[in-house]
PDB file of C-alpha atoms in Angstrom:
ATOM      1  CA  ARG A 233     -11.743  70.016 -29.426  1.00 51.00           C
ATOM      2  CA  ARG A 234     -11.030  66.477 -29.829  1.00 49.00           C
ATOM      3  CA  GLU A 235      -9.596  66.990 -26.230  1.00 52.00           C
ATOM      4  CA  ILE A 236     -12.910  68.645 -25.098  1.00 49.00           C
ATOM      5  CA  LEU A 237     -15.203  65.583 -26.482  1.00 53.00           C
ATOM      6  CA  TRP A 238     -12.641  63.319 -24.629  1.00 53.00           C
ATOM      7  CA  ALA A 239     -13.242  65.245 -21.598  1.00 53.00           C
ATOM      8  CA  THR A 240     -17.473  65.094 -22.178  1.00 53.00           C
ATOM      9  CA  GLU A 241     -17.250  61.489 -22.542  1.00 56.00           C
ATOM     10  CA  ARG A 242     -15.419  60.927 -19.648  1.00 57.00           C
ATOM     11  CA  ALA A 243     -17.506  63.639 -17.733  1.00 55.00           C
ATOM     12  CA  ALA A 244     -20.985  61.657 -19.200  1.00 54.00           C
ATOM     13  CA  ARG A 245     -19.241  58.057 -17.958  1.00 54.00           C
ATOM     14  CA  SER A 246     -18.581  59.550 -14.756  1.00 55.00           C
ATOM     15  CA  ASP A 247     -22.285  60.730 -13.694  1.00 57.00           C
ATOM     16  CA  ARG A 248     -23.670  57.184 -15.140  1.00 56.00           C
ATOM     17  CA  GLY A 249     -21.475  55.766 -12.818  1.00 58.00           C
ATOM     18  CA  GLY A 250     -22.440  58.085  -9.828  1.00 64.00           C
ATOM     19  CA  ASP A 251     -26.501  57.269 -10.916  1.00 72.00           C
ATOM     20  CA  GLU A 252     -25.870  53.671 -10.604  1.00 78.00           C
ATOM     21  CA  VAL A 253     -24.014  54.071  -7.389  1.00 71.00           C
ATOM     22  CA  GLU A 254     -26.822  55.626  -6.318  1.00 77.00           C
ATOM     23  CA  THR A 255     -29.426  53.395  -7.863  1.00 79.00           C
ATOM     24  CA  GLU A 256     -27.753  50.724  -6.322  1.00 79.00           C
ATOM     25  CA  ARG A 257     -27.381  52.430  -2.649  1.00 76.00           C
ATOM     26  CA  ARG A 258     -31.369  52.701  -2.531  1.00 82.00           C
ATOM     27  CA  PHE A 259     -32.217  49.010  -4.002  1.00 81.00           C
ATOM     28  CA  ILE A 260     -29.777  47.876  -0.776  1.00 78.00           C
ATOM     29  CA  ALA A 261     -31.631  50.083   1.367  1.00 79.00           C
ATOM     30  CA  ALA A 262     -35.017  49.066  -0.145  1.00 83.00           C
ATOM     31  CA  VAL A 263     -34.069  45.308   0.400  1.00 81.00           C
ATOM     32  CA  LEU A 264     -33.166  46.082   3.923  1.00 77.00           C
ATOM     33  CA  GLU A 265     -36.190  47.963   5.154  1.00 80.00           C
ATOM     34  CA  SER A 266     -38.310  45.204   3.480  1.00 81.00           C
ATOM     35  CA  LEU A 267     -36.408  42.571   5.794  1.00 78.00           C
ATOM     36  CA  GLY A 268     -38.665  41.096   8.508  1.00 81.00           C
ATOM     37  CA  GLU A 269     -35.132  40.284  10.481  1.00 87.00           C
ATOM     38  CA  GLY A 270     -33.564  43.066  12.410  1.00 87.00           C
ATOM     39  CA  VAL A 271     -30.326  44.129  10.991  1.00 88.00           C
ATOM     40  CA  ILE A 272     -28.297  46.952  12.897  1.00 87.00           C
ATOM     41  CA  ALA A 273     -24.597  47.853  11.385  1.00 88.00           C
ATOM     42  CA  SER A 274     -21.799  49.744  12.798  1.00 88.00           C
ATOM     43  CA  ASP A 275     -18.207  51.489  11.783  1.00 88.00           C
ATOM     44  CA  GLU A 276     -14.808  50.071  13.645  1.00 87.00           C
ATOM     45  CA  ARG A 277     -15.294  53.034  16.023  1.00 87.00           C
ATOM     46  CA  GLY A 278     -18.963  51.787  16.969  1.00 84.00           C
ATOM     47  CA  GLU A 279     -21.260  54.302  15.411  1.00 86.00           C
ATOM     48  CA  LEU A 280     -24.238  53.548  13.932  1.00 82.00           C
ATOM     49  CA  ARG A 281     -24.585  53.129  10.124  1.00 83.00           C
ATOM     50  CA  ILE A 282     -27.690  51.381   9.368  1.00 83.00           C
ATOM     51  CA  ALA A 283     -30.695  49.840  11.479  1.00 83.00           C
ATOM     52  CA  ASN A 284     -33.441  49.044   9.249  1.00 85.00           C
ATOM     53  CA  ALA A 285     -37.040  49.394  10.029  1.00 83.00           C
ATOM     54  CA  ALA A 286     -37.364  45.743  11.840  1.00 82.00           C
ATOM     55  CA  ALA A 287     -34.342  46.646  14.090  1.00 82.00           C
ATOM     56  CA  ARG A 288     -35.954  49.785  15.028  1.00 79.00           C
ATOM     57  CA  ARG A 289     -38.695  48.206  16.571  1.00 75.00           C
ATOM     58  CA  TYR A 290     -36.895  47.067  19.492  1.00 67.00           C
ATOM     59  CA  GLY A 291     -36.788  50.461  20.677  1.00 60.00           C
ATOM     60  CA  GLU A 292     -38.818  52.955  19.183  1.00 50.00           C
ATOM     61  CA  ASP A 293     -36.278  54.887  17.164  1.00 51.00           C
ATOM     62  CA  ASP A 294     -33.144  53.920  18.751  1.00 57.00           C
ATOM     63  CA  PRO A 295     -31.846  50.341  17.587  1.00 50.00           C
ATOM     64  CA  PHE A 296     -29.569  50.577  20.671  1.00 56.00           C
ATOM     65  CA  ALA A 297     -32.370  50.194  23.079  1.00 77.00           C
ATOM     66  CA  LEU A 298     -31.332  46.904  23.497  1.00 82.00           C
ATOM     67  CA  GLY A 299     -28.303  48.189  25.487  1.00 82.00           C
ATOM     68  CA  ASP A 300     -30.352  50.300  27.775  1.00 82.00           C
ATOM     69  CA  LEU A 301     -32.591  46.876  28.610  1.00 84.00           C
ATOM     70  CA  ALA A 302     -29.080  45.532  29.188  1.00 86.00           C
ATOM     71  CA  ASP A 303     -28.244  48.342  31.702  1.00 86.00           C
ATOM     72  CA  ARG A 304     -30.974  48.178  33.605  1.00 86.00           C
ATOM     73  CA  GLY A 305     -31.005  44.157  33.726  1.00 86.00           C
ATOM     74  CA  GLU A 306     -34.008  43.131  31.518  1.00 88.00           C
ATOM     75  CA  LEU A 307     -31.910  41.491  29.111  1.00 89.00           C
ATOM     76  CA  HIS A 308     -31.239  37.694  30.104  1.00 92.00           C
ATOM     77  CA  VAL A 309     -29.093  34.649  28.225  1.00 92.00           C
ATOM     78  CA  ALA A 310     -32.712  32.498  27.566  1.00 92.00           C
ATOM     79  CA  SER A 311     -31.047  28.970  28.713  1.00 90.00           C
ATOM     80  CA  SER A 312     -29.703  30.188  31.774  1.00 91.00           C
ATOM     81  CA  GLY A 313     -31.565  33.663  32.750  1.00 89.00           C
ATOM     82  CA  LYS A 314     -27.704  34.738  33.245  1.00 93.00           C
ATOM     83  CA  PRO A 315     -28.182  38.333  32.922  1.00 92.00           C
ATOM     84  CA  VAL A 316     -26.540  40.494  29.548  1.00 91.00           C
ATOM     85  CA  ALA A 317     -24.181  43.611  29.709  1.00 92.00           C
ATOM     86  CA  ARG A 318     -24.430  46.022  27.168  1.00 89.00           C
ATOM     87  CA  ALA A 319     -20.342  45.222  26.343  1.00 91.00           C
ATOM     88  CA  ASP A 320     -21.322  40.987  25.737  1.00 92.00           C
ATOM     89  CA  LEU A 321     -24.258  41.843  23.055  1.00 92.00           C
ATOM     90  CA  PRO A 322     -23.780  40.245  19.843  1.00 92.00           C
ATOM     91  CA  LEU A 323     -22.510  43.824  17.991  1.00 91.00           C
ATOM     92  CA  GLN A 324     -19.824  44.856  20.734  1.00 91.00           C
ATOM     93  CA  ARG A 325     -18.399  40.851  20.497  1.00 93.00           C
ATOM     94  CA  ALA A 326     -18.482  41.217  17.004  1.00 93.00           C
ATOM     95  CA  LEU A 327     -16.504  45.161  17.032  1.00 91.00           C
ATOM     96  CA  ARG A 328     -13.571  42.913  18.823  1.00 91.00           C
ATOM     97  CA  GLY A 329     -13.955  40.595  15.996  1.00 90.00           C
ATOM     98  CA  GLU A 330     -15.770  37.910  17.434  1.00 92.00           C
ATOM     99  CA  ALA A 331     -18.319  35.954  15.527  1.00 93.00           C
ATOM    100  CA  VAL A 332     -21.977  35.319  17.147  1.00 92.00           C
ATOM    101  CA  ALA A 333     -23.923  32.324  16.116  1.00 92.00           C
ATOM    102  CA  ASP A 334     -27.376  32.615  17.083  1.00 91.00           C
ATOM    103  CA  GLU A 335     -27.774  33.452  20.520  1.00 93.00           C
ATOM    104  CA  GLU A 336     -31.263  33.411  22.038  1.00 94.00           C
ATOM    105  CA  TYR A 337     -32.134  36.142  24.611  1.00 93.00           C
ATOM    106  CA  LEU A 338     -35.472  37.168  26.582  1.00 92.00           C
ATOM    107  CA  ALA A 339     -35.926  41.295  26.822  1.00 88.00           C
ATOM    108  CA  GLY A 340     -37.590  42.467  28.871  1.00 82.00           C
ATOM    109  CA  ASP A 341     -38.975  43.047  32.673  1.00 73.00           C
ATOM    110  CA  PRO A 342     -39.403  39.780  34.092  1.00 70.00           C
ATOM    111  CA  ALA A 343     -42.557  40.621  35.788  1.00 70.00           C
ATOM    112  CA  GLY A 344     -43.964  42.037  32.788  1.00 71.00           C
ATOM    113  CA  GLN A 345     -44.271  40.816  28.668  1.00 77.00           C
ATOM    114  CA  ARG A 346     -41.154  39.857  27.342  1.00 84.00           C
ATOM    115  CA  ARG A 347     -39.907  38.783  24.198  1.00 88.00           C
ATOM    116  CA  TRP A 348     -37.256  35.985  22.917  1.00 92.00           C
ATOM    117  CA  LEU A 349     -34.821  37.465  20.469  1.00 92.00           C
ATOM    118  CA  VAL A 350     -32.442  35.461  18.065  1.00 94.00           C
ATOM    119  CA  LEU A 351     -29.038  37.948  17.842  1.00 93.00           C
ATOM    120  CA  ALA A 352     -26.415  36.930  16.154  1.00 94.00           C
ATOM    121  CA  GLY A 353     -23.091  39.551  15.292  1.00 93.00           C
ATOM    122  CA  ARG A 354     -20.358  38.825  12.981  1.00 92.00           C
ATOM    123  CA  PRO A 355     -17.288  41.157  12.127  1.00 92.00           C
ATOM    124  CA  ILE A 356     -16.526  43.225   8.428  1.00 88.00           C
ATOM    125  CA  ALA A 357     -14.039  43.772   7.004  1.00 83.00           C
ATOM    126  CA  ALA A 358     -14.640  45.369   3.334  1.00 72.00           C
ATOM    127  CA  SER A 359     -12.526  45.047   0.063  1.00 71.00           C
ATOM    128  CA  SER A 360     -12.259  48.928   0.423  1.00 66.00           C
ATOM    129  CA  GLY A 361     -10.745  48.613   3.618  1.00 68.00           C
ATOM    130  CA  ALA A 362     -13.854  49.752   5.883  1.00 71.00           C
ATOM    131  CA  ARG A 363     -14.468  47.935   9.066  1.00 86.00           C
ATOM    132  CA  GLY A 364     -17.268  47.286  11.249  1.00 91.00           C
ATOM    133  CA  ALA A 365     -20.084  44.798  12.344  1.00 92.00           C
ATOM    134  CA  ILE A 366     -23.158  43.544  11.790  1.00 90.00           C
ATOM    135  CA  MET A 367     -25.872  42.851  14.518  1.00 92.00           C
ATOM    136  CA  THR A 368     -29.175  40.644  13.171  1.00 91.00           C
ATOM    137  CA  ILE A 369     -32.123  40.289  15.475  1.00 91.00           C
ATOM    138  CA  ARG A 370     -34.767  37.952  15.094  1.00 91.00           C
ATOM    139  CA  ASP A 371     -38.255  37.698  17.252  1.00 90.00           C
ATOM    140  CA  VAL A 372     -39.286  34.331  18.008  1.00 92.00           C
ATOM    141  CA  THR A 373     -41.990  35.582  20.572  1.00 91.00           C
ATOM    142  CA  GLU A 374     -45.051  34.024  18.825  1.00 92.00           C
ATOM    143  CA  GLN A 375     -43.181  30.743  17.983  1.00 92.00           C
ATOM    144  CA  ARG A 376     -41.672  30.245  21.664  1.00 91.00           C
ATOM    145  CA  LEU A 377     -45.018  31.412  22.820  1.00 92.00           C
ATOM    146  CA  ALA A 378     -46.740  28.524  20.447  1.00 93.00           C
ATOM    147  CA  GLN A 379     -44.270  25.444  21.636  1.00 92.00           C
ATOM    148  CA  ARG A 380     -45.121  26.123  25.144  1.00 91.00           C
ATOM    149  CA  ALA A 381     -48.464  26.174  24.906  1.00 93.00           C
ATOM    150  CA  SER A 382     -48.160  22.825  23.205  1.00 94.00           C
ATOM    151  CA  GLN A 383     -45.986  21.659  25.502  1.00 94.00           C
ATOM    152  CA  GLU A 384     -48.655  22.624  28.412  1.00 95.00           C
ATOM    153  CA  ALA A 385     -51.164  20.781  26.475  1.00 95.00           C
ATOM    154  CA  GLU A 386     -49.068  17.568  26.421  1.00 93.00           C
ATOM    155  CA  GLU A 387     -48.445  17.686  29.995  1.00 94.00           C
ATOM    156  CA  ARG A 388     -52.159  18.113  30.175  1.00 94.00           C
ATOM    157  CA  PHE A 389     -52.973  15.120  27.981  1.00 93.00           C
ATOM    158  CA  ARG A 390     -50.490  13.119  29.612  1.00 92.00           C
ATOM    159  CA  VAL A 391     -51.901  13.502  32.837  1.00 93.00           C
ATOM    160  CA  ALA A 392     -55.375  12.845  31.657  1.00 94.00           C
ATOM    161  CA  PHE A 393     -54.175   9.919  29.626  1.00 93.00           C
ATOM    162  CA  ASP A 394     -52.049   8.092  32.826  1.00 92.00           C
ATOM    163  CA  HIS A 395     -54.499   8.640  35.281  1.00 93.00           C
ATOM    164  CA  ALA A 396     -57.940   7.790  33.343  1.00 94.00           C
ATOM    165  CA  PRO A 397     -60.367   5.168  35.464  1.00 94.00           C
ATOM    166  CA  VAL A 398     -60.175   3.986  31.743  1.00 93.00           C
ATOM    167  CA  GLY A 399     -57.615   1.504  30.127  1.00 92.00           C
ATOM    168  CA  MET A 400     -56.113   3.478  27.446  1.00 92.00           C
ATOM    169  CA  GLY A 401     -53.691   2.550  24.954  1.00 91.00           C
ATOM    170  CA  ILE A 402     -51.959   4.161  22.152  1.00 90.00           C
ATOM    171  CA  ALA A 403     -50.659   2.425  19.021  1.00 87.00           C
ATOM    172  CA  ALA A 404     -49.345   2.722  15.645  1.00 85.00           C
ATOM    173  CA  LEU A 405     -51.139   1.642  12.516  1.00 80.00           C
ATOM    174  CA  ASP A 406     -49.319  -1.763  12.868  1.00 82.00           C
ATOM    175  CA  GLY A 407     -50.514  -2.378  16.472  1.00 83.00           C
ATOM    176  CA  ARG A 408     -47.466  -1.654  18.037  1.00 88.00           C
ATOM    177  CA  LEU A 409     -48.187  -0.356  21.126  1.00 90.00           C
ATOM    178  CA  TRP A 410     -46.490   3.401  21.570  1.00 90.00           C
ATOM    179  CA  SER A 411     -47.993   3.753  24.967  1.00 91.00           C
ATOM    180  CA  ALA A 412     -50.137   2.688  28.094  1.00 92.00           C
ATOM    181  CA  ASN A 413     -52.045   3.282  31.336  1.00 93.00           C
ATOM    182  CA  LEU A 414     -51.908   1.378  34.360  1.00 93.00           C
ATOM    183  CA  ALA A 415     -56.244   1.516  34.168  1.00 94.00           C
ATOM    184  CA  LEU A 416     -55.059  -1.372  30.671  1.00 93.00           C
ATOM    185  CA  ALA A 417     -52.259  -3.246  33.150  1.00 92.00           C
ATOM    186  CA  GLU A 418     -54.905  -3.612  35.696  1.00 93.00           C
ATOM    187  CA  LEU A 419     -57.034  -4.614  32.771  1.00 91.00           C
ATOM    188  CA  THR A 420     -54.952  -7.465  30.799  1.00 90.00           C
ATOM    189  CA  GLY A 421     -53.320  -8.302  34.473  1.00 92.00           C
ATOM    190  CA  TRP A 422     -49.467  -7.138  32.370  1.00 92.00           C
ATOM    191  CA  ARG A 423     -47.063  -5.272  34.193  1.00 91.00           C
ATOM    192  CA  LEU A 424     -46.979  -1.864  32.661  1.00 89.00           C
ATOM    193  CA  GLU A 425     -43.613  -2.102  30.947  1.00 88.00           C
ATOM    194  CA  ARG A 426     -44.709  -4.981  29.406  1.00 90.00           C
ATOM    195  CA  LEU A 427     -47.562  -3.451  27.925  1.00 89.00           C
ATOM    196  CA  ARG A 428     -45.769  -0.473  26.563  1.00 85.00           C
ATOM    197  CA  ARG A 429     -43.686  -3.133  24.702  1.00 86.00           C
ATOM    198  CA  ALA A 430     -46.705  -5.244  23.309  1.00 90.00           C
ATOM    199  CA  THR A 431     -48.610  -5.519  20.344  1.00 89.00           C
ATOM    200  CA  LEU A 432     -52.593  -5.082  20.093  1.00 85.00           C
ATOM    201  CA  THR A 433     -52.570  -8.009  18.523  1.00 85.00           C
ATOM    202  CA  SER A 434     -50.480  -9.635  21.371  1.00 88.00           C
ATOM    203  CA  LEU A 435     -53.892  -8.699  23.982  1.00 87.00           C
ATOM    204  CA  LEU A 436     -56.383 -10.911  21.798  1.00 86.00           C
ATOM    205  CA  HIS A 437     -57.986 -14.289  21.802  1.00 87.00           C
ATOM    206  CA  PRO A 438     -56.678 -16.082  18.400  1.00 87.00           C
ATOM    207  CA  ASP A 439     -59.544 -16.355  16.617  1.00 86.00           C
ATOM    208  CA  GLU A 440     -60.185 -12.273  17.174  1.00 84.00           C
ATOM    209  CA  VAL A 441     -56.582 -11.547  15.481  1.00 82.00           C
ATOM    210  CA  ASP A 442     -57.638 -11.520  11.720  1.00 81.00           C
ATOM    211  CA  SER A 443     -60.787  -9.277  12.233  1.00 80.00           C
ATOM    212  CA  SER A 444     -58.527  -6.707  14.551  1.00 79.00           C
ATOM    213  CA  ILE A 445     -55.810  -6.927  11.435  1.00 81.00           C
ATOM    214  CA  ASP A 446     -58.491  -6.038   8.836  1.00 83.00           C
ATOM    215  CA  GLY A 447     -59.841  -2.792  11.103  1.00 82.00           C
ATOM    216  CA  LEU A 448     -56.078  -1.863  11.307  1.00 82.00           C
ATOM    217  CA  ARG A 449     -56.055  -2.209   7.547  1.00 84.00           C
ATOM    218  CA  ALA A 450     -58.907   0.054   6.734  1.00 86.00           C
ATOM    219  CA  LEU A 451     -57.411   2.720   9.142  1.00 84.00           C
ATOM    220  CA  ALA A 452     -54.096   2.479   7.192  1.00 83.00           C
ATOM    221  CA  GLY A 453     -55.232   2.716   4.030  1.00 86.00           C
ATOM    222  CA  GLY A 454     -57.899   5.589   4.674  1.00 86.00           C
ATOM    223  CA  ALA A 455     -61.172   3.467   4.211  1.00 89.00           C
ATOM    224  CA  THR A 456     -62.275   4.922   7.675  1.00 87.00           C
ATOM    225  CA  ALA A 457     -61.311   7.349  10.041  1.00 88.00           C
ATOM    226  CA  VAL A 458     -62.619   5.129  13.171  1.00 88.00           C
ATOM    227  CA  HIS A 459     -62.571   1.629  13.796  1.00 83.00           C
ATOM    228  CA  VAL A 460     -64.958   0.673  16.573  1.00 85.00           C
ATOM    229  CA  THR A 461     -65.227  -3.492  17.647  1.00 82.00           C
ATOM    230  CA  GLU A 462     -65.667  -5.329  20.545  1.00 83.00           C
ATOM    231  CA  LYS A 463     -63.502  -8.456  21.848  1.00 80.00           C
TER     232      LYS A 463
END
């Protein structure tokens, strides 16, 4: 009877252990599915084991669609424009034992809409003896488009600033000029290179310096957003 009780207790502990493992498995699966970053993992034979929801977005239901893009010549290294072969994807490189840090790629037809993707890969060597590789996918398209728009806007401002017919300068609140245009150089009679190392007060008559400093202090202190003066 004692042996039967012990066997029953062992079976109960085994059942609880199985339940705990299953609960943990479901929890990890839920975490992976909720990640905004794509995660793909394969075993040492290259067979897919994990592809979360974010990873599946890159190929409908085929997380290896990146490989298909590579086969069609539609996956390129963002920095150089060099096409990437399927065998050179971070997942395949990780399966060969290479740790791949974040690398940026352009995915899609060059004549159509393209996505900027940051891929990384690492080998997996679990304590249980399981081996394989994992690749993460992060879509940075919106950030790159925003950066490009910002750069284009900055360039448009720079062209307008440099060629404006009115003298213009950009200065810090301590009065040091950061930039000046040709019209301001012509107005002051200073060489542009010298003007860009000058201060606002150096352009003024000594009797006008104190009132200008007061105006800058008001700007710096937030007492006013605009300071207009005539010198």
